[in-house]
Each structure stands twice: as structure tokens, then as C-alpha cells.
PDB file of C-alpha atoms in Angstrom:
ATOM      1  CA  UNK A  42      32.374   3.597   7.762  1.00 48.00           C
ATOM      2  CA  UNK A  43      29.296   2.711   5.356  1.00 57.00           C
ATOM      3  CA  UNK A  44      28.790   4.911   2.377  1.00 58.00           C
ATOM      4  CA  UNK A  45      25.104   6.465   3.941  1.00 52.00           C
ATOM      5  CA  UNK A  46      27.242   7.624   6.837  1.00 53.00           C
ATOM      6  CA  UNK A  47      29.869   9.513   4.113  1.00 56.00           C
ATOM      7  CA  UNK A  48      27.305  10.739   1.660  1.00 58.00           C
ATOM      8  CA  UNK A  49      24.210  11.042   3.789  1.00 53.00           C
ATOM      9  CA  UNK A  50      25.695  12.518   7.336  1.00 50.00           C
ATOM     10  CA  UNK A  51      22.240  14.072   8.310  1.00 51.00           C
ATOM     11  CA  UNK A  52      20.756  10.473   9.338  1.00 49.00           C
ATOM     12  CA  UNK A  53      23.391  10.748  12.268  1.00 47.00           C
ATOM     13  CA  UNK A  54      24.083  13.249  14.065  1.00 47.00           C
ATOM     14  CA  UNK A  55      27.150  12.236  15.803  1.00 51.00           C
ATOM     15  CA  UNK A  56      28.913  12.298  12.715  1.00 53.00           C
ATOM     16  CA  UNK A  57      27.025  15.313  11.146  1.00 52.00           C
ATOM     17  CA  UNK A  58      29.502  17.924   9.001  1.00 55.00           C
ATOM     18  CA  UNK A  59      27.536  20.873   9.439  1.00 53.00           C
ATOM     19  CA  UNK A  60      26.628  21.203   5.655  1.00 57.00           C
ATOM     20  CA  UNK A  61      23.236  19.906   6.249  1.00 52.00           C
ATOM     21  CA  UNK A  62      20.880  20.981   9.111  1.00 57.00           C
ATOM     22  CA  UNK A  63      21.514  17.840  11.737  1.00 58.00           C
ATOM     23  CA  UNK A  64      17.961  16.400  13.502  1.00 56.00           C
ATOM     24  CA  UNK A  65      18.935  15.336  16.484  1.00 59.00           C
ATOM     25  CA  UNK A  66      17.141  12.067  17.282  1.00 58.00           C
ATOM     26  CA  UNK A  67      13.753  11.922  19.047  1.00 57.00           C
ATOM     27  CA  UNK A  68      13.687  15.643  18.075  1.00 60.00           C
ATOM     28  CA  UNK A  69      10.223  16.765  16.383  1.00 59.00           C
ATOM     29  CA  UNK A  70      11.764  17.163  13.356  1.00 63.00           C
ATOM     30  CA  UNK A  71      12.975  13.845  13.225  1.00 67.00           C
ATOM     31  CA  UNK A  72       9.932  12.661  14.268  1.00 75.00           C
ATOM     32  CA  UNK A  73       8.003  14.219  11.469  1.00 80.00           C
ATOM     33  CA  UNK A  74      10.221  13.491   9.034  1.00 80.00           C
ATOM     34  CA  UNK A  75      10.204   9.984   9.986  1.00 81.00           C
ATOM     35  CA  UNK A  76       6.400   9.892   9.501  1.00 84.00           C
ATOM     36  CA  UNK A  77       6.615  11.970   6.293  1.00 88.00           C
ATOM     37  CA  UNK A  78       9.146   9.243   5.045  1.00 86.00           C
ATOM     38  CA  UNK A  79       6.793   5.981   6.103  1.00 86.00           C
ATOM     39  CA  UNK A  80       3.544   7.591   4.801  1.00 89.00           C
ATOM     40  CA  UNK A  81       5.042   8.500   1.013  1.00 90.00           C
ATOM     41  CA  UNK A  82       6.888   5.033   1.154  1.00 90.00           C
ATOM     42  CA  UNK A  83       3.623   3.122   2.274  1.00 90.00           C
ATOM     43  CA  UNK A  84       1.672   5.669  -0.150  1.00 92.00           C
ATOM     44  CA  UNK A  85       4.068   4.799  -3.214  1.00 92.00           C
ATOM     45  CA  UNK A  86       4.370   1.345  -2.413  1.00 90.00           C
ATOM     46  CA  UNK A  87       0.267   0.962  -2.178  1.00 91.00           C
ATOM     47  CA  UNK A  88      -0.043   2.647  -5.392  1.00 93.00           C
ATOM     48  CA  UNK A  89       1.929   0.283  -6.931  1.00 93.00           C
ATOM     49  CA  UNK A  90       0.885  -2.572  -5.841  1.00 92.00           C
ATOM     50  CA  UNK A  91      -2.817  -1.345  -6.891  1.00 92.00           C
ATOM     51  CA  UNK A  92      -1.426   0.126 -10.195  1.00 92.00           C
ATOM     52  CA  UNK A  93       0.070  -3.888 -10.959  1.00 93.00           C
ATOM     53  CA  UNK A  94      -3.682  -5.497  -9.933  1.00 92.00           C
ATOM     54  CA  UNK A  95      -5.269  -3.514 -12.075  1.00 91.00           C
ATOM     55  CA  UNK A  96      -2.726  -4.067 -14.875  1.00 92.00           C
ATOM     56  CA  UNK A  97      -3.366  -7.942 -14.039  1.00 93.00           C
ATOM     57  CA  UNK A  98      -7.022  -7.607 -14.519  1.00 91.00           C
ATOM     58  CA  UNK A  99      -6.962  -5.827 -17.425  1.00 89.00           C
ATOM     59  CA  UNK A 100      -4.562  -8.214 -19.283  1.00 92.00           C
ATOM     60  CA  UNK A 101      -6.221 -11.467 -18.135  1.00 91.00           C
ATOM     61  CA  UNK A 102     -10.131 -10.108 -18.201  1.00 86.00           C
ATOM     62  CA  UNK A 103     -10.714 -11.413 -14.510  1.00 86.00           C
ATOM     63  CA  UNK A 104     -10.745  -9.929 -11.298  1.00 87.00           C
ATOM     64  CA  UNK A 105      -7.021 -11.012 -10.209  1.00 88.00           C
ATOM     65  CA  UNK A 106      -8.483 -11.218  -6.813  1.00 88.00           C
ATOM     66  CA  UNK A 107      -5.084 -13.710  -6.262  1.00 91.00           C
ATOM     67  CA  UNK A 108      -3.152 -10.829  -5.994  1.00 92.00           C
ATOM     68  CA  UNK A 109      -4.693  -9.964  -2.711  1.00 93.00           C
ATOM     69  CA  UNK A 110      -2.022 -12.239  -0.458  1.00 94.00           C
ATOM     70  CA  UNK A 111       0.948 -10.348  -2.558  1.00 93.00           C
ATOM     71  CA  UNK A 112      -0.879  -6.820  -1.759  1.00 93.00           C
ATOM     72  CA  UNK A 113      -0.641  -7.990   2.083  1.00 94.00           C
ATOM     73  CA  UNK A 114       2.944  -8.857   1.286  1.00 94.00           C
ATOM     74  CA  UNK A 115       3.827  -5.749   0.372  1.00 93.00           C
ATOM     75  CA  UNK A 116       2.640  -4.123   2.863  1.00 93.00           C
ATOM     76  CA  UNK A 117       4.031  -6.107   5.641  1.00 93.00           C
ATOM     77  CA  UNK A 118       7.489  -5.614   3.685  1.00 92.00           C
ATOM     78  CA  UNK A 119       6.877  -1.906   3.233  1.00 91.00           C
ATOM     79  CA  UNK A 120       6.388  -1.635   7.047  1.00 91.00           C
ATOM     80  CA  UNK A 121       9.273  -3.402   8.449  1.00 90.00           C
ATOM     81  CA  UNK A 122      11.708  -1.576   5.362  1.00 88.00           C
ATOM     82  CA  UNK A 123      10.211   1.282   7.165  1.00 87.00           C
ATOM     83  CA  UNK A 124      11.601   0.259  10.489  1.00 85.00           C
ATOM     84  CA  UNK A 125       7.949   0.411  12.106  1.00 87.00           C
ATOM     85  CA  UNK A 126       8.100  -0.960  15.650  1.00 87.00           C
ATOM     86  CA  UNK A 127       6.999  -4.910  15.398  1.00 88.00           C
ATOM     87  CA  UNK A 128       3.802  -5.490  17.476  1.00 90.00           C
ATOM     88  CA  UNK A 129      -0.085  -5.428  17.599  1.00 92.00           C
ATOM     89  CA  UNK A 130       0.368  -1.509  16.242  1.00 91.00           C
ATOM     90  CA  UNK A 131       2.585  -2.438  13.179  1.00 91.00           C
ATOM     91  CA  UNK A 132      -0.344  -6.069  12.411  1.00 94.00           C
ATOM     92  CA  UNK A 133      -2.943  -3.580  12.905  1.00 94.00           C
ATOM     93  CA  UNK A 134      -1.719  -0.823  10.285  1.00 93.00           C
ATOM     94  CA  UNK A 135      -0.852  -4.103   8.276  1.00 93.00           C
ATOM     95  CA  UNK A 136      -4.100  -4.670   7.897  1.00 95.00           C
ATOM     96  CA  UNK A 137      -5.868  -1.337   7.507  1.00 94.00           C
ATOM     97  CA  UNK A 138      -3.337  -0.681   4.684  1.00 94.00           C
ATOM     98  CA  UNK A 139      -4.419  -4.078   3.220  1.00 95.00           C
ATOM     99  CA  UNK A 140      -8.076  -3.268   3.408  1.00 95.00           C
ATOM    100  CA  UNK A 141      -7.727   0.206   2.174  1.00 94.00           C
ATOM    101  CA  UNK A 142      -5.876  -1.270  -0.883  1.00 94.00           C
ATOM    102  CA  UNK A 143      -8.279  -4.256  -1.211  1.00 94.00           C
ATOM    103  CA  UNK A 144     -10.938  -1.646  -1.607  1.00 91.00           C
ATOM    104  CA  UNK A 145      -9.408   0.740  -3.847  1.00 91.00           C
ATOM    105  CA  UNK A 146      -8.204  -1.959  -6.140  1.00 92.00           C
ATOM    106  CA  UNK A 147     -12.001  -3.434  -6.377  1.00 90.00           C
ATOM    107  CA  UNK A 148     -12.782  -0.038  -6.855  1.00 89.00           C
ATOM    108  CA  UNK A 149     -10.798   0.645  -9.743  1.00 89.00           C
ATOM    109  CA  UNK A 150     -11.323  -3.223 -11.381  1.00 90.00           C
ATOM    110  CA  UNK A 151     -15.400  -2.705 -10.847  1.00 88.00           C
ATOM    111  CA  UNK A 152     -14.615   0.323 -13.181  1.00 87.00           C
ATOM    112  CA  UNK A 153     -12.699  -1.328 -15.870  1.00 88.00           C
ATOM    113  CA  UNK A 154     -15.207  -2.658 -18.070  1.00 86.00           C
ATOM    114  CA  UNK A 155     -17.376   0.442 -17.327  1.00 87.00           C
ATOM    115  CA  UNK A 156     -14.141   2.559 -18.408  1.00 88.00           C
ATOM    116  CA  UNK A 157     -13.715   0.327 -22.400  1.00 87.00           C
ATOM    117  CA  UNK A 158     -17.244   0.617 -22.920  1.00 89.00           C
ATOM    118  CA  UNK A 159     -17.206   4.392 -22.292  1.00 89.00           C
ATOM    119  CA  UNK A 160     -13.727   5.167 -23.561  1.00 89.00           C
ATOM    120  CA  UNK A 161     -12.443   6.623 -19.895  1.00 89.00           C
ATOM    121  CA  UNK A 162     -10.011   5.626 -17.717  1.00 87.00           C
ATOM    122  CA  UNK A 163     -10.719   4.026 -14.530  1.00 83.00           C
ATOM    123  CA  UNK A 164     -10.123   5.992 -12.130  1.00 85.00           C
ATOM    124  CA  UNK A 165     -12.270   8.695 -14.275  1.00 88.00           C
ATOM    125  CA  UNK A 166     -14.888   5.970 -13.586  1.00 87.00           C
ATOM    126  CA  UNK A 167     -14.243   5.323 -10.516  1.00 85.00           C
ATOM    127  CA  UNK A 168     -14.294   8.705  -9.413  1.00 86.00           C
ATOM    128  CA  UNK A 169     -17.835   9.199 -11.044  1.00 87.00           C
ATOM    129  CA  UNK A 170     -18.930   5.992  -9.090  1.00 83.00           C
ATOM    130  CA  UNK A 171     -20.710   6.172  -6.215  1.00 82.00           C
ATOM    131  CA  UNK A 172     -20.254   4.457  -3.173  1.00 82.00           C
ATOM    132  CA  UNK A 173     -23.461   2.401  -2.697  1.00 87.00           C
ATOM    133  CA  UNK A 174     -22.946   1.449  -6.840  1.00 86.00           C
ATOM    134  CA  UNK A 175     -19.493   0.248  -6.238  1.00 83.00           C
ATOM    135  CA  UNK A 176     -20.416  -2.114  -3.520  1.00 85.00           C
ATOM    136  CA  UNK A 177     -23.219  -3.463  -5.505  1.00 88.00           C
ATOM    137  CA  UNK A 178     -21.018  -4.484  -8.058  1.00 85.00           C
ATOM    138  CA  UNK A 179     -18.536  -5.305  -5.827  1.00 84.00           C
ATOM    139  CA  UNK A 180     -21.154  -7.664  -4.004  1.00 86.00           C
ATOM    140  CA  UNK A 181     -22.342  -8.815  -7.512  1.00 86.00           C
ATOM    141  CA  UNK A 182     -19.102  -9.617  -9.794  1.00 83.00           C
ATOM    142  CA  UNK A 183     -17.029 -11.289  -6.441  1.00 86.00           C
ATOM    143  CA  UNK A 184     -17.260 -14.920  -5.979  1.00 88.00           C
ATOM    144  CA  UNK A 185     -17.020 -16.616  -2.953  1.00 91.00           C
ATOM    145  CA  UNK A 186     -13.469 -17.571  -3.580  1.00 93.00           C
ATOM    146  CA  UNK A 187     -12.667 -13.800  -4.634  1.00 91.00           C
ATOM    147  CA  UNK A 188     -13.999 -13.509  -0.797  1.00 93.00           C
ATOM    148  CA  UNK A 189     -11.438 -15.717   0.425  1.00 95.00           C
ATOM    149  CA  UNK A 190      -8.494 -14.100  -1.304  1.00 94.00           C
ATOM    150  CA  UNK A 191      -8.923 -11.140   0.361  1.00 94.00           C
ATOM    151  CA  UNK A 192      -9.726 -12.477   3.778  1.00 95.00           C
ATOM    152  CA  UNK A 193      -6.567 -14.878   3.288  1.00 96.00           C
ATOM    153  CA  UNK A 194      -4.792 -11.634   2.103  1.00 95.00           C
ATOM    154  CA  UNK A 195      -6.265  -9.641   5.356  1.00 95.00           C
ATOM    155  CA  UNK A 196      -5.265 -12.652   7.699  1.00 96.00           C
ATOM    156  CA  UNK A 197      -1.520 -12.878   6.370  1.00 95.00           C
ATOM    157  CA  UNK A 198      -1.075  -9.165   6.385  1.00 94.00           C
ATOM    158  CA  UNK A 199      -1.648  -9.460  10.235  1.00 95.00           C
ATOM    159  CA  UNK A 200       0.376 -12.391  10.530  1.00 95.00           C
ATOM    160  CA  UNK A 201       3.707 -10.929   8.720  1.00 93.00           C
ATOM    161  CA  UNK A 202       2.600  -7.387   9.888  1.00 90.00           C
ATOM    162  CA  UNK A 203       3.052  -8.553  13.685  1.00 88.00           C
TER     163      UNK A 203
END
């Protein structure tokens, strides 16, 4: 046998010890665990991914709007490590994952240089920033090839997300 099947016997059931309460599969508690498990690791893995584009920006003083194809990467990866079905559900969570982490990431880079000059943090920033502001500067520091990262990035996140 594999080592999850010795040390983790509540992922199946057929071999389950009775030390740990057994879900039996399709049960709702497997269910919901299962969607507990894919949200935090799609959740963690986002906020990572974020957390290492704003890192970028601040070290190199740009936008890092390059990153954008490696956020859709991720994401892709994070959904089929998650064992989400393959199919037009999985490309389009691919890409409304993507676009929620495009967003946030301008978000939080629009609020960088806003964040030095004040002595915050950015999300303290970002949090204080409204939503018509941020898209202005959104609008106004993005260049047309910032544009096409993330449209690249939304495009291959529903390629490798299929």
C-alpha cells in the first residue's frame, strides 16, 4: 500500500480503522469537505501568487504586469492539483480566479507608491481606496502592453484551465 493509505486511512473508506470518523464517498460530508479543501487551497495559492506580484513590483519599481501569464498558471495548476473535473466549468473558474487575482493584485500595486509616500502598507491603502479611484489609476498607470499581459494571462488560464 502507499503511505496516505497507512497514515491517512480517512481518505478511503474501504480501508478505514475506525480511529478517525470515515466519509463515505459522495456523502455530504465528503462533499463539503472537498469544497472546503479546493477553496483554502485556491484561496492560499491566490494569495501567494498576489503576495509574489506585489513583492515583484515593489523590488523592480514597475507594475510586473508579466507576471499575469504565471498568475493564470497557477491557477490552472491549483485546479487540476485539486482534482477539479476538466471541462468548460474547471476554464471558466480558471478564469474568474485569474481575473479576481488580476484585480486584486492591480489593486494592491496602484497602492504601493500611495502606501511609501504615506508610510502604510498597501493593503491599508488599498482598503482606504475606493473603487471608482482605483480604476482611475488603474486606467491611468496601465499601458497598452500591461493590457495585453493580462488578457494573454486571462486567455491561457482558459486554455490550461479546460
Amino acid at each position: 500500500g502507499s503511505l496516505l493509505r497507512l497514515y491517512m486511512p480517512s481518505f478511503y473508506p474501504r480501508r478505514c480503522t475506525g480511529r478517525l470518523p470515515c466519509a463515505e464517498p459522495g456523502s455530504i460530508r465528503s462533499t463539503t469537505l472537498r469544497v472546503i479543501f479546493v477553496a483554502a487551497l485556491l484561496a492560499l495559492g491566490t494569495c501567494a501568487a498576489i503576495g509574489a506580484w506585489l513583492v515583484a513590483a515593489a523590488v523592480s519599481d514597475s507594475r510586473a504586469d508579466w507576471l499575469a501569464p504565471l498568475v493564470a498558471i497557477d491557477v490552472a495548476a491549483l485546479l487540476r492539483f485539486a482534482r477539479v473535473a476538466p471541462g468548460p466549468t474547471r476554464a471558466m473558474l480558471a478564469v474568474a480566479i485569474a481575473t479576481a487575482a488580476l484585480v486584486i493584485a492591480n489593486w494592491l500595486v496602484i497602492s504601493l507608491p500611495m502606501a511609501e509616500a504615506m508610510g502604510m502598507f498597501p493593503l491599508d491603502v488599498a482598503s482606504r481606496t475606493g473603487p471608482d479611484f482605483g480604476w482611475m489609476l488603474i486606467r491611468l498607470g496601465n499601458t497598452p502592453m500591461d493590457w495585453l499581459w493580462m488578457a494573454m494571462a486571462l486567455a491561457l488560464a482558459a486554455w490550461l484551465g479546460r
